CSV table of C-alpha atoms in Angstrom, one decimal:
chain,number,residue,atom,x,y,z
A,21,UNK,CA,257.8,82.8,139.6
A,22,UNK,CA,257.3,85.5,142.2
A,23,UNK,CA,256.7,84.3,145.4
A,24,UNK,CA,253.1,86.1,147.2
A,25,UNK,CA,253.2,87.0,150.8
A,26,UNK,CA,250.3,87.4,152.9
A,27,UNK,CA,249.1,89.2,155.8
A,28,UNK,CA,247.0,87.2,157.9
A,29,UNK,CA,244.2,89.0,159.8
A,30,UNK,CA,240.8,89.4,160.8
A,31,UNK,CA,238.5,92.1,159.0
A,32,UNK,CA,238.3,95.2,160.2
A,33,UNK,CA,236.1,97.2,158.4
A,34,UNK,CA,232.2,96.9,156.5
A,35,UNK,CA,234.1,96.8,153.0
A,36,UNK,CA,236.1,93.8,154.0
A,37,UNK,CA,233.3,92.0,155.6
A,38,UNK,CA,231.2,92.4,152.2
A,39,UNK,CA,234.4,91.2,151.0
A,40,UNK,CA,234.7,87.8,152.7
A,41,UNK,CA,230.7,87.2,151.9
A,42,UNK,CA,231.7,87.4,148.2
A,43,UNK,CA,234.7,85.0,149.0
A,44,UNK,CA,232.1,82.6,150.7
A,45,UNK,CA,229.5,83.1,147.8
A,46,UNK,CA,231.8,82.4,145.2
A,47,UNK,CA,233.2,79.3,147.3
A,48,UNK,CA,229.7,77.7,147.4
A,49,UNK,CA,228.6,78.7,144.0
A,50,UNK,CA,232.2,76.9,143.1
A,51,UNK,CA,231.2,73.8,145.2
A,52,UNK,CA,228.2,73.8,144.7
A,53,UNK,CA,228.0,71.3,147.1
A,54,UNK,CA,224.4,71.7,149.6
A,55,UNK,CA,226.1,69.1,152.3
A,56,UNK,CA,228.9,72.1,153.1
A,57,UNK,CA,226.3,74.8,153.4
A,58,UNK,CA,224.0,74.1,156.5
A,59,UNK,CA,222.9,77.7,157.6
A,60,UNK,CA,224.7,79.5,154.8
A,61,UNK,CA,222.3,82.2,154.1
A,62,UNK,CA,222.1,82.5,157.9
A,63,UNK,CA,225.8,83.1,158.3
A,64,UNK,CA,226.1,85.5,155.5
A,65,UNK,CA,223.3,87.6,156.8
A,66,UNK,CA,224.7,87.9,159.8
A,67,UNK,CA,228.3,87.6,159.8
A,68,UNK,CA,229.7,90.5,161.2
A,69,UNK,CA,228.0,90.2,164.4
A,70,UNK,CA,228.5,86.0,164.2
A,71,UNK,CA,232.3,86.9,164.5
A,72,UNK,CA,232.3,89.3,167.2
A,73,UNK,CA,231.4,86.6,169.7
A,74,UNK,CA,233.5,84.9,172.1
A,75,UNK,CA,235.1,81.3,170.7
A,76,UNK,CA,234.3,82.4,167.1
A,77,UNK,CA,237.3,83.5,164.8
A,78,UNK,CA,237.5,85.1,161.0
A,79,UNK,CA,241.1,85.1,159.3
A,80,UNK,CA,241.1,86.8,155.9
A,81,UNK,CA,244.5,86.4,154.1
A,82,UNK,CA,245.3,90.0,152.3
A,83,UNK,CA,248.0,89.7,148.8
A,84,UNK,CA,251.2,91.8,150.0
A,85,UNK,CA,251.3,92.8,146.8
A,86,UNK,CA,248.1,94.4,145.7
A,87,UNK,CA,246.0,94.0,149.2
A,88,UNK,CA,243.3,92.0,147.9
A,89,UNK,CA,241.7,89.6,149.2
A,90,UNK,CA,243.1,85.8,148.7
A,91,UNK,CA,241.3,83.7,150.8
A,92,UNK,CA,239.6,82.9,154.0
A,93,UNK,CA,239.1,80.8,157.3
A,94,UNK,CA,237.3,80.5,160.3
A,95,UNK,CA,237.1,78.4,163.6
A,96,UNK,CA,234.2,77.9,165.6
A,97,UNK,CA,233.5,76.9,169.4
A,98,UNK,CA,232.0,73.4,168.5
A,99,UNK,CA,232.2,71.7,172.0
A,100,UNK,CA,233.7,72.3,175.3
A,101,UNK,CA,237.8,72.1,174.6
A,102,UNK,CA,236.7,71.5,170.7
A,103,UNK,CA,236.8,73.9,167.8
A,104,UNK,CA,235.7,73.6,164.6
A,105,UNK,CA,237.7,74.8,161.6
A,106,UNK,CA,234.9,76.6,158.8
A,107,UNK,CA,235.1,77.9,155.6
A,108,UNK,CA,238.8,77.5,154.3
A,109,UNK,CA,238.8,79.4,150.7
A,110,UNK,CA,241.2,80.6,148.6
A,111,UNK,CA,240.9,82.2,145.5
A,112,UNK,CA,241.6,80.2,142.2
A,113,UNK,CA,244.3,83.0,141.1
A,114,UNK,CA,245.9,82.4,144.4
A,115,UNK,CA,246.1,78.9,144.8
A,116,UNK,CA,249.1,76.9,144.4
A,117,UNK,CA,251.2,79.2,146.7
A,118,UNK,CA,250.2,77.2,149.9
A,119,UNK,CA,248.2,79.9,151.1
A,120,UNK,CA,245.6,77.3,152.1
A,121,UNK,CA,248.4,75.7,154.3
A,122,UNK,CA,249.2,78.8,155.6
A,123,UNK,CA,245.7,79.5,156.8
A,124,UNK,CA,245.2,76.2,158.0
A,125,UNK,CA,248.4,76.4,160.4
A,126,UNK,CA,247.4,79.4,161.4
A,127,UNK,CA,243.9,79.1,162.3
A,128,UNK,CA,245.2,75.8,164.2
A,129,UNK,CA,248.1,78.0,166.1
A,130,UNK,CA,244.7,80.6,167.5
A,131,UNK,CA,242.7,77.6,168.8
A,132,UNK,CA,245.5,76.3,170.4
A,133,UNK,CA,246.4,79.3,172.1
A,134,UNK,CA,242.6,79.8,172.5
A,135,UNK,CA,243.1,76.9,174.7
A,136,UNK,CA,240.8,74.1,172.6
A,137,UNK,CA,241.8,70.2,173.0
A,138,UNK,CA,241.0,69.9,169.4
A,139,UNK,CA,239.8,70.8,165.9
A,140,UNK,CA,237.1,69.2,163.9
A,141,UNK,CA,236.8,69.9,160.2
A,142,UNK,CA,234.7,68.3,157.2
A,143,UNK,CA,235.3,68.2,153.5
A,144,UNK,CA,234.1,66.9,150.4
A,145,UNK,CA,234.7,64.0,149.3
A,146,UNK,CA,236.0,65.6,146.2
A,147,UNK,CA,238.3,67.8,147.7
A,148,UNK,CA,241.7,65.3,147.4
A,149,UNK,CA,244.0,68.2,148.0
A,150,UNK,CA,242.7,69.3,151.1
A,151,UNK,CA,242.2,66.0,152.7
A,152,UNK,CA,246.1,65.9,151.7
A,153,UNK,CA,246.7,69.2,153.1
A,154,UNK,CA,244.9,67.8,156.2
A,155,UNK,CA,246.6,64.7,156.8
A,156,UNK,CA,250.1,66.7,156.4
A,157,UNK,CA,249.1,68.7,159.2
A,158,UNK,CA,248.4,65.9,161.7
A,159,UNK,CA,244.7,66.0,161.4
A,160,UNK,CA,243.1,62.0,161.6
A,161,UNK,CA,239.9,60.8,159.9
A,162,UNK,CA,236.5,60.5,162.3
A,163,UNK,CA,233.3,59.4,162.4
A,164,UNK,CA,230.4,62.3,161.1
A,165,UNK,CA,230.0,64.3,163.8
A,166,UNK,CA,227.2,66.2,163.0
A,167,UNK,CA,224.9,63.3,160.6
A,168,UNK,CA,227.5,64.2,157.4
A,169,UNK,CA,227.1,61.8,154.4
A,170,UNK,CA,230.3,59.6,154.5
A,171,UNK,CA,229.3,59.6,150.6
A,172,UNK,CA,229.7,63.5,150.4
A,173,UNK,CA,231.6,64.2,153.6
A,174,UNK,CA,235.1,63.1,155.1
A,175,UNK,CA,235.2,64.4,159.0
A,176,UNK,CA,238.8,65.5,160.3
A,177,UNK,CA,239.8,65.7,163.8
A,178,UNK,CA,243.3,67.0,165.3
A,179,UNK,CA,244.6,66.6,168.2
A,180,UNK,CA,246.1,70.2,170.1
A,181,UNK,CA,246.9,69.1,173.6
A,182,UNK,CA,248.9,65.9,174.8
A,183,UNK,CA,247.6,64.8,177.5
């Protein structure tokens, strides 16, 4: 098996922008799953200009090999000190070739440096491998921090600084 690299970036054009909206359209048609989609349509209406302000980040991970467009992740300012890790997607035809680790490490690395104490994440319940993924990177199980379902929804939190 070939191995895939990656560049890991944020968008920098209109194309790739309409790009990640696809990524995030086909993740929730994928999903299909209401309790991961608060203010969706908002977001994707919007997204360019969501992601130019300050304590928001968009990664996009780009194939070495072809340059499209394998996946997808995001942190938001939650709290003071806390980010929030959003919409971690990769491609079916991608996965398997820890790209989803890889953009989870690296969208931890930019909060840290950003400065956060922390990063807050929620899943499905469904989603076994990245609660997996999760847990190898150090992230602990919380309480719903924003009303989540426990049913639907398992809340992450990791730990950035050592105090």
């Amino acid at each position: 098996m070939t191995t895939t690299t990656y560049t890991i970036r944020s968008p920098q054009s209109r194309q790739e922008w309409d790009e990640v909206i696809q990524l995030l359209v086909d993740y929730r048609d994928e999903f299909n799953n209401d309790a991961c989609f608060t203010s969706f349509e908002a977001e994707m209406a919007n997204i360019e200009a969501l992601y130019a302000k300050e304590g928001v980040l968009k990664l996009i991970a780009l194939s070495d090999t072809d340059s499209s467009m394998a996946g997808c992740v995001a942190y938001r300012t939650y709290a003071d000190g806390v980010a929030e890790m959003k919409r971690l997607y990769v491609v079916p035809a991608h996965r398997g070739r820890h790209l989803g680790r890889i953009l989870a490490e690296t969208i931890v690395a930019r909060a840290s440096e950003k400065g956060f104490d922390s990063i807050i994440l929620d899943t499905m319940v469904e989603m076994k491998a990245a609660q997996q993924l999760y847990h190898q990177l150090g992230f602990e199980i919380i309480p719903s921090y924003e009303g989540q379902d426990p049913e639907r929804i398992v809340c992450f939190e990791k730990k950035l600084k050592t105090n």
